[in-house]
């Protein structure tokens, strides 16, 4: 059973960079045809796909967040990381990492195979 666990600071100041790590167990982030995503849910709003890193290391970003988002990975630790720069209070959300297989749509939450439990990040001075 694949398990994902988000970690990182729960409070970030405006204009700083938010950095979160997802640690994967029970499976490898280099498994062929698997993609590893970051998704967030602001208070009172729906889920928003932010971006993903694929099994080969290729990255994919939401057009609305591309200029501020970077996703990387450490295969030796079986982790992938989200960095979101120049955060504002509007970036306050529960952040999730999740995985899905090739052919699935990362815009559709139901198509994800595994999810982390989510971590609350608040942007405030």
Coordinates of C-alpha atoms in Angstrom, one line a residue:
X1 CA 0.0 0.0 0.0
X2 CA 1.4 3.3 -1.1
X3 CA 1.4 6.0 1.6
X4 CA 2.1 9.7 1.2
X5 CA 3.0 12.1 4.0
X6 CA 3.3 15.9 3.6
X7 CA 5.6 17.9 5.8
X8 CA 6.6 21.5 6.2
X9 CA 5.9 24.7 8.1
X10 CA 2.4 25.5 9.0
X11 CA 2.9 29.3 8.9
X12 CA 4.6 31.3 6.2
X13 CA 5.0 35.1 6.0
X14 CA 3.7 37.0 3.0
X15 CA 6.3 37.3 0.1
X16 CA 8.2 34.3 1.4
X17 CA 8.6 30.9 -0.3
X18 CA 6.4 28.1 0.9
X19 CA 8.2 24.7 0.8
X20 CA 6.6 21.4 1.4
X21 CA 7.9 17.8 1.1
X22 CA 6.0 14.7 0.3
X23 CA 7.5 11.4 1.5
X24 CA 6.4 8.3 -0.2
X25 CA 6.4 4.8 1.3
X26 CA 5.3 1.5 -0.1
X27 CA 6.1 2.5 -3.7
X28 CA 8.7 4.4 -5.7
X29 CA 8.4 7.8 -7.2
X30 CA 10.3 6.5 -10.2
X31 CA 7.7 3.8 -10.9
X32 CA 7.0 3.8 -14.6
X33 CA 3.9 5.8 -15.7
X34 CA 3.2 7.3 -12.3
X35 CA 2.8 11.0 -11.6
X36 CA 3.1 12.8 -8.3
X37 CA 1.0 15.9 -7.8
X38 CA 0.5 18.8 -5.4
X39 CA -3.1 19.9 -4.9
X40 CA -4.5 22.5 -2.5
X41 CA -7.8 23.5 -1.1
X42 CA -8.3 27.0 0.2
X43 CA -10.9 27.5 2.9
X44 CA -14.4 27.4 1.5
X45 CA -13.2 26.5 -2.0
X46 CA -12.6 23.4 -4.1
X47 CA -9.5 21.4 -4.8
X48 CA -6.9 23.1 -7.1
X49 CA -4.3 21.1 -8.9
X50 CA -0.9 22.9 -8.7
X51 CA 1.5 20.8 -10.6
X52 CA 3.2 17.4 -10.8
X53 CA 6.4 15.6 -11.4
X54 CA 6.5 12.4 -13.4
X55 CA 8.3 9.1 -13.0
X56 CA 11.1 10.4 -15.4
X57 CA 11.4 13.7 -13.6
X58 CA 9.4 15.8 -16.0
X59 CA 7.4 18.6 -14.4
X60 CA 4.0 19.9 -15.2
X61 CA 2.4 23.1 -13.8
X62 CA -1.0 24.7 -13.6
X63 CA -0.9 27.7 -15.9
X64 CA -2.3 30.0 -13.2
X65 CA 0.6 29.1 -10.8
X66 CA 3.4 28.3 -13.1
X67 CA 5.3 31.5 -12.6
X68 CA 5.5 30.9 -8.8
X69 CA 5.7 27.1 -8.6
X70 CA 8.6 24.6 -8.7
X71 CA 8.4 20.9 -8.1
X72 CA 11.5 18.7 -7.6
X73 CA 12.4 15.3 -6.3
X74 CA 15.0 13.4 -4.3
X75 CA 14.9 9.8 -5.6
X76 CA 17.4 8.7 -2.9
X77 CA 14.8 9.7 -0.2
X78 CA 11.7 8.9 -2.3
X79 CA 10.4 12.4 -1.8
X80 CA 9.2 15.2 -3.9
X81 CA 9.0 18.9 -3.0
X82 CA 6.8 21.9 -3.7
X83 CA 8.1 25.4 -3.6
X84 CA 5.6 28.3 -4.1
X85 CA 7.2 31.7 -4.1
X86 CA 5.9 35.2 -3.2
X87 CA 3.0 33.8 -1.2
X88 CA 0.1 35.9 -0.2
X89 CA -2.8 35.2 2.3
X90 CA -4.7 33.9 -0.7
X91 CA -2.3 30.9 -0.7
X92 CA -3.6 29.8 2.7
X93 CA -4.9 26.3 2.1
X94 CA -4.7 22.6 3.0
X95 CA -2.0 21.2 0.8
X96 CA -2.1 17.6 -0.4
X97 CA 0.3 15.4 -2.3
X98 CA -1.3 12.6 -4.4
X99 CA -0.4 10.1 -7.1
X100 CA -2.0 9.0 -10.3
X101 CA -1.2 6.8 -13.2
X102 CA -0.6 7.8 -16.8
X103 CA -3.8 8.3 -18.8
X104 CA -5.6 9.8 -15.8
X105 CA -6.6 13.5 -15.6
X106 CA -4.9 15.4 -12.8
X107 CA -7.8 17.8 -12.9
X108 CA -10.1 15.1 -11.6
X109 CA -9.7 14.2 -7.9
X110 CA -11.5 10.9 -8.3
X111 CA -8.7 9.7 -10.6
X112 CA -6.0 9.8 -8.0
X113 CA -4.9 6.6 -6.6
X114 CA -3.3 7.7 -3.3
X115 CA -3.5 10.9 -1.2
X116 CA -1.6 12.2 1.8
X117 CA -3.7 13.4 4.7
X118 CA -3.0 17.0 3.9
X119 CA -1.2 19.8 5.8
X120 CA -2.6 23.2 6.7
X121 CA -0.5 26.2 5.6
X122 CA -1.4 29.7 6.7
X123 CA 0.1 32.7 5.1
X124 CA 0.2 35.6 7.6
X125 CA 2.5 38.1 9.1

